Tab-separated table of C-alpha atoms in Angstrom:
chain	number	residue	atom	x	y	z
A	1	GLU	CA	-40.479	6.446	-31.851
A	2	VAL	CA	-40.925	2.688	-32.163
A	3	GLN	CA	-44.157	1.521	-30.572
A	4	LEU	CA	-45.626	-1.953	-30.241
A	5	VAL	CA	-49.071	-2.272	-28.703
A	6	GLU	CA	-50.534	-5.691	-27.994
A	7	SER	CA	-54.226	-6.381	-27.575
A	8	GLY	CA	-56.650	-9.274	-27.540
A	9	GLY	CA	-55.756	-10.916	-24.260
A	10	GLY	CA	-58.374	-11.986	-21.765
A	11	LEU	CA	-60.028	-14.874	-19.995
A	12	VAL	CA	-60.645	-18.016	-22.018
A	13	GLN	CA	-61.724	-21.516	-21.055
A	14	PRO	CA	-59.425	-24.503	-21.543
A	15	GLY	CA	-59.760	-25.675	-25.116
A	16	GLY	CA	-60.806	-22.238	-26.282
A	17	SER	CA	-59.301	-19.831	-28.795
A	18	LEU	CA	-58.026	-16.276	-28.772
A	19	ARG	CA	-56.351	-13.969	-31.283
A	20	LEU	CA	-53.700	-11.561	-30.151
A	21	SER	CA	-52.726	-8.493	-32.153
A	22	CYS	CA	-49.648	-6.299	-32.067
A	23	ALA	CA	-49.967	-2.888	-33.707
A	24	ALA	CA	-46.649	-1.421	-34.779
A	25	SER	CA	-45.677	2.175	-35.497
A	26	GLY	CA	-42.592	4.351	-35.751
A	27	PHE	CA	-40.681	2.076	-38.135
A	28	THR	CA	-41.065	0.314	-41.482
A	29	PHE	CA	-42.965	-2.746	-40.270
A	30	SER	CA	-42.508	-4.676	-43.513
A	31	SER	CA	-38.713	-4.578	-43.091
A	32	TYR	CA	-38.510	-6.536	-39.851
A	33	ALA	CA	-39.183	-10.036	-38.643
A	34	MET	CA	-41.446	-10.119	-35.620
A	35	HIS	CA	-41.531	-12.392	-32.603
A	36	TRP	CA	-43.799	-13.459	-29.748
A	37	VAL	CA	-42.377	-14.148	-26.283
A	38	ARG	CA	-44.464	-15.118	-23.262
A	39	GLN	CA	-44.038	-15.014	-19.509
A	40	ALA	CA	-46.126	-17.121	-17.161
A	41	PRO	CA	-47.012	-15.453	-13.839
A	42	GLY	CA	-43.901	-15.205	-11.685
A	43	LYS	CA	-41.810	-17.108	-14.237
A	44	GLY	CA	-39.142	-16.404	-16.825
A	45	LEU	CA	-39.316	-15.622	-20.524
A	46	GLU	CA	-40.265	-18.243	-23.113
A	47	TYR	CA	-39.814	-17.861	-26.875
A	48	VAL	CA	-43.050	-18.747	-28.648
A	49	SER	CA	-43.148	-17.893	-32.339
A	50	ALA	CA	-41.665	-15.788	-35.106
A	51	ILE	CA	-42.398	-14.629	-38.643
A	52	SER	CA	-40.094	-13.164	-41.262
A	53	SER	CA	-40.672	-9.716	-42.706
A	54	ASN	CA	-42.613	-10.963	-45.738
A	55	GLY	CA	-44.382	-13.744	-43.864
A	56	GLY	CA	-42.624	-16.420	-45.883
A	57	SER	CA	-40.910	-18.059	-42.919
A	58	THR	CA	-42.414	-18.920	-39.575
A	59	TYR	CA	-41.280	-20.688	-36.435
A	60	TYR	CA	-43.118	-22.227	-33.501
A	61	ALA	CA	-41.879	-23.555	-30.198
A	62	ASN	CA	-42.704	-27.222	-29.688
A	63	SER	CA	-45.011	-26.256	-26.831
A	64	VAL	CA	-47.378	-24.412	-29.206
A	65	LYS	CA	-46.794	-26.113	-32.559
A	66	GLY	CA	-50.031	-27.188	-34.190
A	67	ARG	CA	-52.123	-25.002	-31.878
A	68	PHE	CA	-50.882	-21.465	-32.557
A	69	THR	CA	-50.581	-19.626	-35.883
A	70	ILE	CA	-48.529	-16.497	-36.401
A	71	SER	CA	-49.321	-14.103	-39.220
A	72	ARG	CA	-48.888	-10.493	-40.216
A	73	ASP	CA	-50.573	-7.868	-42.342
A	74	ASN	CA	-47.921	-5.478	-43.594
A	75	SER	CA	-50.579	-3.171	-45.057
A	76	LYS	CA	-51.962	-2.713	-41.540
A	77	ASN	CA	-48.623	-2.807	-39.686
A	78	THR	CA	-50.037	-5.522	-37.486
A	79	LEU	CA	-48.768	-8.855	-36.163
A	80	TYR	CA	-51.134	-11.611	-35.037
A	81	LEU	CA	-51.042	-14.745	-32.954
A	82	GLN	CA	-54.033	-17.048	-33.349
A	83	MET	CA	-54.117	-19.344	-30.336
A	84	GLY	CA	-56.238	-22.489	-30.218
A	85	SER	CA	-56.764	-25.515	-27.951
A	86	LEU	CA	-55.597	-23.362	-25.085
A	87	ARG	CA	-54.281	-25.041	-21.963
A	88	ALA	CA	-53.644	-23.868	-18.416
A	89	GLU	CA	-49.925	-23.795	-19.173
A	90	ASP	CA	-50.522	-21.212	-21.934
A	91	MET	CA	-51.570	-18.669	-19.318
A	92	ALA	CA	-49.047	-15.849	-19.527
A	93	VAL	CA	-48.328	-12.305	-20.538
A	94	TYR	CA	-47.641	-12.344	-24.265
A	95	TYR	CA	-45.162	-9.828	-25.632
A	96	CYS	CA	-44.490	-8.984	-29.239
A	97	ALA	CA	-40.937	-7.966	-30.031
A	98	ARG	CA	-39.285	-6.516	-33.089
A	99	GLY	CA	-36.411	-8.429	-34.601
A	100	SER	CA	-33.297	-6.814	-35.972
A	101	SER	CA	-33.565	-7.825	-39.622
A	102	THR	CA	-35.910	-9.268	-42.220
A	103	SER	CA	-35.135	-12.873	-41.299
A	104	LEU	CA	-35.386	-15.098	-38.241
A	105	ILE	CA	-31.608	-15.499	-38.135
A	106	ARG	CA	-29.738	-14.208	-35.075
A	107	PRO	CA	-32.230	-11.546	-34.014
A	108	VAL	CA	-31.970	-9.280	-31.031
A	109	PHE	CA	-35.105	-7.819	-29.474
A	110	GLY	CA	-34.520	-4.111	-29.184
A	111	TYR	CA	-38.187	-3.204	-28.870
A	112	TRP	CA	-40.981	-4.884	-26.931
A	113	GLY	CA	-44.643	-4.167	-26.437
A	114	GLN	CA	-46.202	-3.760	-23.016
A	115	GLY	CA	-47.702	-7.240	-23.141
A	116	THR	CA	-51.221	-8.649	-23.023
A	117	LEU	CA	-52.379	-11.138	-20.398
A	118	VAL	CA	-53.980	-14.411	-21.427
A	119	THR	CA	-55.777	-16.234	-18.637
A	120	VAL	CA	-56.876	-19.810	-19.235
A	121	SER	CA	-59.364	-20.963	-16.657
A	122	SER	CA	-62.804	-22.492	-16.344
B	1	GLU	CA	-31.981	-26.989	-27.973
B	2	ILE	CA	-29.502	-24.633	-26.316
B	3	VAL	CA	-29.887	-24.208	-22.567
B	4	LEU	CA	-28.705	-21.019	-20.875
B	5	THR	CA	-27.831	-21.160	-17.194
B	6	GLN	CA	-27.441	-17.931	-15.261
B	7	SER	CA	-25.736	-17.440	-11.920
B	8	PRO	CA	-26.564	-16.386	-9.370
B	9	ASP	CA	-30.356	-16.741	-9.260
B	10	PHE	CA	-30.568	-13.956	-6.684
B	11	GLN	CA	-28.192	-11.347	-5.358
B	12	SER	CA	-28.600	-8.668	-2.707
B	13	VAL	CA	-26.208	-5.784	-3.248
B	14	THR	CA	-25.522	-2.292	-1.958
B	15	PRO	CA	-25.471	0.882	-4.075
B	16	LYS	CA	-22.129	1.683	-5.748
B	17	GLU	CA	-21.139	-1.999	-5.600
B	18	LYS	CA	-19.931	-3.780	-8.745
B	19	VAL	CA	-22.147	-6.671	-9.864
B	20	THR	CA	-21.303	-9.559	-12.155
B	21	ILE	CA	-23.909	-11.931	-13.600
B	22	THR	CA	-22.823	-14.905	-15.665
B	23	CYS	CA	-24.608	-16.861	-18.375
B	24	ARG	CA	-23.350	-20.224	-19.603
B	25	ALA	CA	-24.604	-21.834	-22.813
B	26	SER	CA	-24.883	-25.594	-23.232
B	27	GLN	CA	-23.054	-25.299	-26.565
B	28	SER	CA	-21.127	-22.634	-28.404
B	29	ILE	CA	-23.246	-19.711	-29.583
B	30	GLY	CA	-20.516	-17.419	-30.838
B	31	SER	CA	-21.472	-13.882	-29.843
B	32	SER	CA	-25.248	-14.253	-30.306
B	33	LEU	CA	-25.942	-13.520	-26.660
B	34	HIS	CA	-28.001	-10.577	-25.434
B	35	TRP	CA	-28.907	-9.161	-22.010
B	36	TYR	CA	-32.238	-7.705	-20.906
B	37	GLN	CA	-33.438	-5.945	-17.778
B	38	GLN	CA	-36.988	-6.411	-16.551
B	39	LYS	CA	-38.510	-4.419	-13.703
B	40	PRO	CA	-41.765	-5.535	-12.025
B	41	ASP	CA	-44.823	-5.113	-14.239
B	42	GLN	CA	-42.719	-3.867	-17.136
B	43	SER	CA	-41.609	-5.443	-20.393
B	44	PRO	CA	-37.967	-6.470	-20.823
B	45	LYS	CA	-35.526	-3.824	-22.026
B	46	LEU	CA	-32.426	-4.579	-24.078
B	47	LEU	CA	-29.155	-3.635	-22.398
B	48	ILE	CA	-26.405	-5.415	-24.323
B	49	LYS	CA	-26.551	-7.061	-27.744
B	50	TYR	CA	-24.195	-9.559	-29.354
B	51	ALA	CA	-22.309	-10.124	-26.109
B	52	SER	CA	-20.644	-6.732	-25.763
B	53	GLN	CA	-22.441	-4.037	-27.774
B	54	SER	CA	-24.343	-1.487	-25.735
B	55	PHE	CA	-27.867	-0.702	-26.883
B	56	SER	CA	-28.793	2.900	-27.535
B	57	GLY	CA	-29.561	4.916	-24.421
B	58	VAL	CA	-28.280	2.326	-21.936
B	59	PRO	CA	-26.138	3.808	-19.130
B	60	SER	CA	-22.429	3.194	-19.510
B	61	ARG	CA	-22.223	1.330	-16.191
B	62	PHE	CA	-23.696	-1.709	-17.992
B	63	SER	CA	-21.224	-3.759	-20.007
B	64	GLY	CA	-20.999	-7.259	-21.428
B	65	SER	CA	-18.263	-9.676	-22.385
B	66	GLY	CA	-17.672	-13.229	-23.483
B	67	SER	CA	-18.013	-15.528	-26.459
B	68	GLY	CA	-18.618	-19.173	-27.181
B	69	THR	CA	-20.259	-20.566	-24.056
B	70	ASP	CA	-19.413	-18.153	-21.238
B	71	PHE	CA	-20.742	-14.636	-20.944
B	72	THR	CA	-20.812	-11.906	-18.316
B	73	LEU	CA	-22.956	-8.869	-17.625
B	74	THR	CA	-21.231	-6.317	-15.409
B	75	ILE	CA	-22.884	-3.410	-13.661
B	76	ASN	CA	-20.371	-0.900	-12.353
B	77	SER	CA	-21.337	1.361	-9.456
B	78	LEU	CA	-24.821	-0.049	-8.945
B	79	GLU	CA	-27.685	2.389	-8.541
B	80	ALA	CA	-31.004	1.890	-6.741
B	81	GLU	CA	-32.861	1.973	-10.058
B	82	ASP	CA	-30.968	-1.155	-11.171
B	83	ALA	CA	-33.152	-3.351	-8.953
B	84	ALA	CA	-34.626	-5.754	-11.497
B	85	THR	CA	-34.427	-9.233	-12.967
B	86	TYR	CA	-31.798	-9.725	-15.661
B	87	TYR	CA	-32.084	-12.284	-18.457
B	88	CYS	CA	-29.644	-13.524	-21.032
B	89	HIS	CA	-30.969	-14.620	-24.443
B	90	GLN	CA	-29.338	-16.608	-27.222
B	91	SER	CA	-30.337	-16.185	-30.853
B	92	SER	CA	-27.667	-18.399	-32.375
B	93	SER	CA	-30.159	-21.104	-33.278
B	94	LEU	CA	-33.842	-21.885	-33.023
B	95	PRO	CA	-35.464	-22.261	-30.618
B	96	HIS	CA	-34.119	-19.028	-29.227
B	97	SER	CA	-33.829	-19.408	-25.464
B	98	PHE	CA	-33.540	-17.349	-22.324
B	99	GLY	CA	-31.725	-17.890	-19.080
B	100	GLN	CA	-33.818	-18.422	-15.965
B	101	GLY	CA	-33.161	-14.885	-14.760
B	102	THR	CA	-31.117	-13.247	-12.019
B	103	LYS	CA	-33.004	-11.120	-9.524
B	104	LEU	CA	-31.036	-8.194	-8.178
B	105	GLU	CA	-32.138	-6.683	-4.880
B	106	ILE	CA	-30.723	-3.394	-3.647
B	107	LYS	CA	-30.046	-3.305	0.083
């Protein structure tokens, strides 16, 4: 059974940093691109970042470019999102999602984690 | 950036009714359009991939159609458990984008 379990969310002050993790199991992690999608309270879904299966290609939404860094450790079956210079508008539930191939091209998100809440407030 | 516009934003329907939700893309995306269902306090769940392919385990009352810029999610014989918000998602080009969501209320 495919499982994705996010962790690392919490309360952080504006300007602060946080690292999210997504532990994967039930599939060959190193064979799939991985993605982060967020959802602000009461709002819709926003695509945030992605990384190819070998980590060689990454993508960032303009809203987080230069502040967030996506990475993965295929030996630990874990995806990361290092978030810095956090703003109030970054407050959201962050979901990791499995892509459908090794690359970032035309993915579909068949599996999602349960999400981890990031609260940005002083 | 491709913008997806769903209609309606909200719909109140009765059980056994047929529901149609549309998603229009600001430019052609071929068949790279997917549909998700999200219930309160849950993560999204994939229903339909690549416009018309059912995802494993999804009830047969859910179906999708369309290509290019206009897409439709159809729910035949609605059930109470279908109360949720539905999102379309395009993965034709980066940044991948989602529609604003359609909230379905069961009367």
